[in-house]
Amino acid sequence: MSKLLIIFGLVLLMTVPVSLAQAQVPAPTSAGAQYEGSGTAVVSDSSGLSDKITFSMTGVTRPGPDQTYEGWLVNSTTGDIQSTGVMKVDGSNKISHSWVSPDGDNLIEMYNSVVISVEPVPDSSPDSPSSIKPFSGSVSSVAMTHIRHLLVSWPEGSDAGILTNLNGQIDVAIQHVNLARGSSTIEGVLTHTQHVINVVDGSGGPSDGIGIVAHAKDRSHAGLAGASVATEAAKVEAAGANAEAWALEAKEAAENVLDQSSVTIAKALLNTVAGRLDAARNGISATGRGGGEQAYVSAQMMATYSLSSGDIGTPATGDTSIPMLAQMLLAGSLSLLVAGSFLFYRSRRVSRVRA
């Protein structure tokens, strides 16, 4: 009996190193640290306002066999998600991928984060991202609030943003300066020239009651968006200031037209009005000075998502129950060895006494 206890104890003792070795075997993991790459996701206009997003990344780790990357737009407040499609990594380890909302959704209005997930092929859950999300980016709530004021809704609840309204009113002014230039009578010229002045000031038809100058001054929302978007916000400020200044120059030139009684002279003066309004809308490329359009694009760039790899969390290494089991085996084997040795020693002693 004593020998059996000793043998059994030795067998158990031999299993302890095996158990400890198993405890060190890493469990399957999908750590973000194994994915590399960086880049941006930028929103722009396609068929509608801010309805397109473009992913541009370099140094991207290729996904494993039967896997692919997929982009997602996320609203962190409502939980709404939208797939932007499967992405391919080219031979230079780059991703160049664009997606346009088929419904013309304003992506800046609806979302504030992006995620790139690793999906199986085929994908059994195509309507939601997997748990492996090696790349992501977001815009802070403070920044996004003021970006939306610039591009989506101001005052809040309205259906257009500050810069959208600015460019819309400049377009109205351009329409009426062209109507004035096309008029055959001085009365027609003067009527449409007055309309240009009204639109700049925001007083009288066909203005929206706010006007180009007031919309341009509201560009100050860009500066309220915070330090994280300060570079593009400064461009919004500069281009918006240019648009305001050129619109005021157009108004001054239009006031000179109102003093004319000659159609020919009035139309000649309208060339200056038209030139200033075009600059207010599109900037002057020769000098690099932006106008309303450049302010709008810079506001969209404020909503750029910076994408980089990061550890998305790793499971615990091995099975945490194995070390505990190994300790129990060690204690049991030692108990058996001690008990077996004691019985063996006792039986030998009894045998000697009898002898």
Coordinates of C-alpha atoms in Angstrom, one line a residue:
M1 CA 0.0 0.0 0.0
S2 CA 2.8 2.4 0.9
K3 CA 4.6 1.7 -2.4
L4 CA 1.4 2.5 -4.3
L5 CA 1.0 5.8 -2.5
I6 CA 4.6 6.7 -3.3
I7 CA 4.2 5.8 -7.0
F8 CA 1.0 7.7 -7.3
G9 CA 2.5 10.7 -5.6
L10 CA 5.4 10.6 -8.1
V11 CA 3.1 10.4 -11.0
L12 CA 1.1 13.4 -9.8
L13 CA 4.3 15.3 -9.2
M14 CA 5.4 14.7 -12.8
T15 CA 2.2 16.3 -14.1
V16 CA 2.8 19.6 -12.4
P17 CA 5.4 20.9 -14.9
V18 CA 3.1 20.0 -17.8
S19 CA 0.2 21.9 -16.2
L20 CA 2.4 24.9 -15.6
A21 CA 3.6 24.8 -19.3
Q22 CA 0.0 24.7 -20.4
A23 CA -0.8 27.8 -18.3
Q24 CA 1.8 29.7 -20.4
V25 CA 0.4 28.8 -23.8
P26 CA -1.2 32.0 -25.1
A27 CA -4.9 31.9 -25.8
P28 CA -5.9 32.9 -29.3
T29 CA -5.8 36.7 -29.6
S30 CA -6.6 39.5 -32.0
A31 CA -4.6 42.3 -30.5
G32 CA -4.7 45.8 -32.2
A33 CA -0.9 45.9 -31.7
Q34 CA -0.5 43.4 -34.5
Y35 CA -2.1 45.8 -37.0
E36 CA -0.1 48.8 -38.3
G37 CA -1.1 51.7 -40.5
S38 CA -2.1 55.3 -40.4
G39 CA -4.1 57.8 -42.4
T40 CA -7.3 59.9 -42.6
A41 CA -10.9 59.7 -43.5
V42 CA -12.2 63.0 -45.1
V43 CA -15.8 64.0 -45.8
S44 CA -16.6 66.0 -48.9
D45 CA -19.4 66.7 -51.4
S46 CA -20.4 64.4 -54.2
S47 CA -24.0 64.4 -55.3
G48 CA -25.1 66.2 -52.1
L49 CA -23.7 68.1 -49.2
S50 CA -21.0 66.2 -47.2
D51 CA -22.3 62.8 -48.6
K52 CA -18.9 61.3 -49.4
I53 CA -16.1 59.9 -47.3
T54 CA -12.6 59.0 -48.5
F55 CA -10.2 56.8 -46.6
S56 CA -6.5 57.2 -47.3
M57 CA -4.0 55.0 -45.4
T58 CA -0.4 53.9 -45.7
G59 CA 1.7 51.2 -44.1
V60 CA -1.3 49.0 -43.6
T61 CA -0.9 45.5 -42.3
R62 CA -2.5 43.0 -44.7
P63 CA -5.5 41.1 -43.2
G64 CA -5.2 37.4 -42.8
P65 CA -6.5 34.7 -45.1
D66 CA -10.3 34.8 -45.5
Q67 CA -10.3 38.3 -43.9
T68 CA -10.9 41.8 -45.1
Y69 CA -11.1 45.4 -43.8
E70 CA -14.4 47.2 -43.7
G71 CA -15.1 50.8 -42.9
W72 CA -17.9 52.1 -40.7
L73 CA -19.4 55.4 -39.8
V74 CA -20.6 55.6 -36.2
N75 CA -22.8 58.0 -34.2
S76 CA -21.5 57.5 -30.7
T77 CA -24.6 59.2 -29.2
T78 CA -27.3 57.2 -30.9
G79 CA -25.4 54.1 -31.7
D80 CA -26.3 54.3 -35.4
I81 CA -23.7 52.7 -37.7
Q82 CA -23.3 52.6 -41.5
S83 CA -20.9 50.4 -43.5
T84 CA -18.8 52.3 -46.0
G85 CA -17.8 49.1 -47.7
V86 CA -15.0 46.6 -47.9
M87 CA -11.5 48.0 -48.3
K88 CA -8.6 46.5 -50.2
V89 CA -5.0 46.9 -49.4
D90 CA -2.9 47.4 -52.5
G91 CA 0.5 46.2 -53.4
S92 CA 2.1 49.2 -51.6
N93 CA 0.2 48.5 -48.4
K94 CA -2.1 51.4 -49.0
I95 CA -5.8 51.9 -48.7
S96 CA -7.6 54.3 -51.1
H97 CA -11.3 53.9 -50.7
S98 CA -14.3 56.2 -51.2
W99 CA -18.0 55.7 -50.4
V100 CA -20.9 57.9 -51.3
S101 CA -24.2 57.7 -49.4
P102 CA -26.8 56.4 -51.8
D103 CA -29.4 58.4 -50.0
G104 CA -27.5 61.6 -50.1
D105 CA -27.1 61.6 -46.3
N106 CA -25.0 64.4 -44.8
L107 CA -22.3 62.4 -43.1
I108 CA -21.1 65.3 -40.9
E109 CA -24.6 65.7 -39.6
M110 CA -25.2 62.0 -38.9
Y111 CA -21.9 60.7 -37.6
N112 CA -19.0 61.7 -35.4
S113 CA -16.7 58.6 -35.5
V114 CA -15.2 56.1 -38.0
V115 CA -14.0 52.6 -37.4
I116 CA -12.2 50.0 -39.6
S117 CA -12.9 46.5 -38.6
V118 CA -11.5 43.1 -39.7
E119 CA -14.3 41.0 -41.1
P120 CA -14.4 37.3 -42.0
V121 CA -15.0 36.2 -45.6
P122 CA -17.7 35.2 -46.0
D123 CA -19.3 37.5 -43.4
S124 CA -22.1 36.0 -41.4
S125 CA -23.0 39.4 -39.8
P126 CA -22.7 42.0 -42.6
D127 CA -24.8 44.6 -40.8
S128 CA -22.4 45.1 -37.9
P129 CA -18.6 45.3 -37.3
S130 CA -16.7 42.5 -35.7
S131 CA -15.0 42.8 -32.4
I132 CA -11.7 43.4 -34.1
K133 CA -11.4 47.1 -34.8
P134 CA -7.7 48.0 -35.3
F135 CA -8.3 51.5 -36.6
S136 CA -10.6 54.2 -35.5
G137 CA -11.0 58.0 -35.3
S138 CA -13.4 60.5 -33.9
V139 CA -14.1 64.2 -33.6
S140 CA -14.7 65.7 -30.2
S141 CA -18.3 66.6 -29.3
V142 CA -17.3 70.3 -28.9
A143 CA -15.6 70.5 -32.2
M144 CA -18.4 68.6 -34.0
T145 CA -21.0 70.9 -32.6
H146 CA -19.4 74.0 -34.1
I147 CA -18.5 72.2 -37.4
R148 CA -22.2 71.4 -37.7
H149 CA -23.1 75.0 -37.1
L150 CA -20.8 75.9 -40.0
L151 CA -22.0 73.2 -42.4
V152 CA -25.3 71.7 -41.3
S153 CA -27.6 73.8 -39.1
W154 CA -27.4 77.4 -37.8
P155 CA -29.4 78.5 -35.9
E156 CA -29.8 75.0 -34.5
G157 CA -32.8 73.3 -35.9
S158 CA -32.6 75.1 -39.3
D159 CA -31.8 73.2 -42.5
A160 CA -28.6 74.9 -43.5
G161 CA -25.3 75.9 -41.9
I162 CA -23.5 79.2 -41.8
L163 CA -21.2 78.6 -44.8
T164 CA -23.9 76.9 -46.8
N165 CA -26.1 79.9 -46.3
L166 CA -23.1 82.2 -47.1
N167 CA -22.4 80.6 -50.4
G168 CA -26.1 80.3 -51.2
Q169 CA -26.6 84.1 -50.8
I170 CA -23.5 84.9 -52.8
D171 CA -25.0 82.7 -55.6
V172 CA -28.2 84.8 -55.4
A173 CA -26.2 88.0 -55.7
I174 CA -24.3 86.6 -58.7
Q175 CA -27.6 85.6 -60.3
H176 CA -28.9 89.2 -60.0
V177 CA -25.7 90.8 -61.2
N178 CA -25.9 88.6 -64.3
L179 CA -29.6 89.6 -64.7
A180 CA -28.6 93.2 -64.5
R181 CA -25.9 92.7 -67.1
G182 CA -28.4 91.0 -69.4
S183 CA -31.1 93.7 -69.1
S184 CA -31.8 95.9 -72.1
T185 CA -33.2 98.8 -70.1
I186 CA -31.7 101.0 -67.4
E187 CA -34.7 100.2 -65.2
G188 CA -33.9 96.5 -65.4
V189 CA -30.2 97.1 -64.7
L190 CA -30.9 99.3 -61.7
T191 CA -33.5 96.9 -60.3
H192 CA -31.3 93.9 -60.3
T193 CA -28.3 95.9 -59.1
Q194 CA -30.4 97.0 -56.0
H195 CA -31.1 93.3 -55.5
V196 CA -27.4 92.6 -55.2
I197 CA -27.1 95.3 -52.6
N198 CA -30.0 93.9 -50.7
V199 CA -28.5 90.4 -50.6
V200 CA -25.2 91.7 -49.3
D201 CA -26.9 93.6 -46.5
G202 CA -29.7 91.1 -45.8
S203 CA -32.4 93.8 -46.2
G204 CA -35.2 93.4 -48.7
G205 CA -35.8 90.9 -51.5
P206 CA -34.4 88.6 -52.7
S207 CA -32.2 88.3 -49.6
D208 CA -32.8 85.7 -46.8
G209 CA -33.1 88.5 -44.2
I210 CA -29.6 87.9 -42.9
G211 CA -27.3 88.6 -45.9
I212 CA -23.8 87.8 -47.0
V213 CA -22.0 90.0 -44.5
A214 CA -23.8 88.6 -41.5
H215 CA -23.3 85.0 -42.6
A216 CA -19.6 85.7 -43.2
K217 CA -19.3 87.1 -39.7
D218 CA -20.7 83.9 -38.2
R219 CA -17.5 82.2 -39.3
S220 CA -16.4 82.9 -35.8
H221 CA -17.9 79.5 -34.9
A222 CA -14.8 77.9 -36.4
G223 CA -12.7 79.4 -33.7
L224 CA -14.9 78.0 -31.0
A225 CA -14.3 74.4 -32.1
G226 CA -11.1 73.9 -30.1
A227 CA -7.4 73.4 -30.4
S228 CA -7.7 70.0 -32.1
V229 CA -9.0 71.6 -35.3
A230 CA -7.3 75.0 -35.0
T231 CA -5.3 74.7 -38.3
E232 CA -8.4 74.3 -40.5
A233 CA -10.4 76.7 -38.4
A234 CA -7.9 79.4 -39.2
K235 CA -8.4 78.8 -42.9
V236 CA -12.1 79.1 -42.4
E237 CA -11.6 82.4 -40.7
A238 CA -9.2 83.8 -43.4
A239 CA -11.4 82.7 -46.3
G240 CA -14.6 83.9 -44.6
A241 CA -13.0 87.3 -44.0
N242 CA -12.0 87.5 -47.6
A243 CA -15.6 86.7 -48.7
E244 CA -16.9 89.4 -46.4
A245 CA -14.5 92.0 -47.7
W246 CA -15.1 91.2 -51.4
A247 CA -18.9 91.3 -50.9
L248 CA -18.6 94.8 -49.3
E249 CA -16.5 95.9 -52.3
A250 CA -19.2 94.5 -54.6
K251 CA -21.8 96.5 -52.8
E252 CA -19.8 99.7 -53.1
A253 CA -19.4 99.1 -56.8
A254 CA -23.1 98.4 -57.1
E255 CA -24.0 101.7 -55.4
N256 CA -22.0 103.5 -58.1
V257 CA -24.1 101.7 -60.8
L258 CA -27.3 103.1 -59.2
D259 CA -26.1 106.6 -60.0
Q260 CA -26.0 105.9 -63.8
S261 CA -28.6 106.7 -66.4
S262 CA -26.7 105.1 -69.3
V263 CA -27.2 101.4 -69.8
T264 CA -23.7 101.1 -71.4
I265 CA -21.9 102.8 -68.6
A266 CA -23.9 100.9 -66.0
K267 CA -23.1 97.6 -67.5
A268 CA -19.4 98.5 -67.7
L269 CA -19.4 99.2 -64.0
L270 CA -21.2 95.9 -63.3
N271 CA -18.1 94.1 -64.4
T272 CA -16.4 95.1 -61.2
V273 CA -19.5 94.0 -59.2
A274 CA -19.4 90.6 -60.9
G275 CA -15.7 90.2 -60.3
R276 CA -15.9 90.9 -56.6
L277 CA -18.8 88.5 -56.1
D278 CA -17.0 85.8 -58.0
A279 CA -14.0 86.3 -55.7
A280 CA -16.2 86.2 -52.7
R281 CA -17.6 82.9 -53.9
N282 CA -14.6 81.1 -55.3
G283 CA -11.5 83.0 -54.1
I284 CA -8.7 84.2 -56.3
S285 CA -6.4 81.3 -57.2
A286 CA -3.7 83.5 -58.6
T287 CA -3.1 84.9 -55.1
G288 CA -4.1 81.9 -53.1
R289 CA -6.8 83.7 -51.2
G290 CA -9.9 81.8 -50.6
G291 CA -13.5 82.8 -50.5
G292 CA -16.8 81.1 -49.5
E293 CA -16.1 77.8 -51.3
Q294 CA -12.7 77.5 -49.6
A295 CA -14.1 78.3 -46.2
Y296 CA -16.7 75.6 -46.7
V297 CA -14.1 73.0 -47.7
S298 CA -11.9 73.9 -44.8
A299 CA -14.8 73.5 -42.4
Q300 CA -15.3 70.0 -43.8
M301 CA -11.6 69.4 -43.3
M302 CA -12.1 70.3 -39.6
A303 CA -14.1 67.1 -39.4
T304 CA -11.2 64.9 -40.7
Y305 CA -10.8 61.6 -38.8
S306 CA -7.2 60.7 -38.0
L307 CA -6.8 56.9 -38.2
S308 CA -4.0 55.0 -36.5
S309 CA -3.5 51.5 -35.1
G310 CA -3.9 50.9 -31.4
D311 CA -4.3 48.0 -28.9
I312 CA -7.9 47.1 -29.0
G313 CA -7.6 44.8 -26.0
T314 CA -6.2 41.3 -25.7
P315 CA -7.6 38.3 -24.0
A316 CA -5.9 36.9 -20.9
T317 CA -2.9 34.7 -21.5
G318 CA -3.7 31.0 -21.1
D319 CA -6.3 29.6 -18.7
T320 CA -6.2 31.2 -15.3
S321 CA -7.5 28.0 -13.7
I322 CA -4.5 25.9 -14.7
P323 CA -2.0 27.5 -12.2
M324 CA -4.5 26.8 -9.4
L325 CA -4.9 23.2 -10.5
A326 CA -1.2 22.8 -10.7
Q327 CA -0.8 24.0 -7.1
M328 CA -3.5 21.5 -6.0
L329 CA -1.7 18.7 -7.8
L330 CA 1.6 19.7 -6.2
A331 CA 0.1 19.7 -2.7
G332 CA -1.7 16.4 -3.3
S333 CA 1.4 14.7 -4.6
L334 CA 3.6 15.9 -1.7
S335 CA 0.9 14.6 0.7
L336 CA 0.9 11.2 -0.9
L337 CA 4.7 11.0 -0.9
V338 CA 4.8 11.9 2.7
A339 CA 2.1 9.5 3.7
G340 CA 3.6 6.7 1.5
S341 CA 7.1 7.3 2.9
F342 CA 5.7 7.2 6.5
L343 CA 3.9 4.0 5.9
F344 CA 6.8 2.4 4.2
Y345 CA 9.2 3.4 7.0
R346 CA 6.7 2.1 9.6
S347 CA 6.3 -1.2 7.9
R348 CA 10.0 -1.7 7.7
R349 CA 10.3 -0.9 11.4
V350 CA 7.6 -3.4 12.3
S351 CA 9.3 -6.1 10.2
R352 CA 12.6 -5.6 12.0
V353 CA 10.9 -5.8 15.5
R354 CA 9.3 -9.1 14.6
A355 CA 12.6 -10.4 13.3

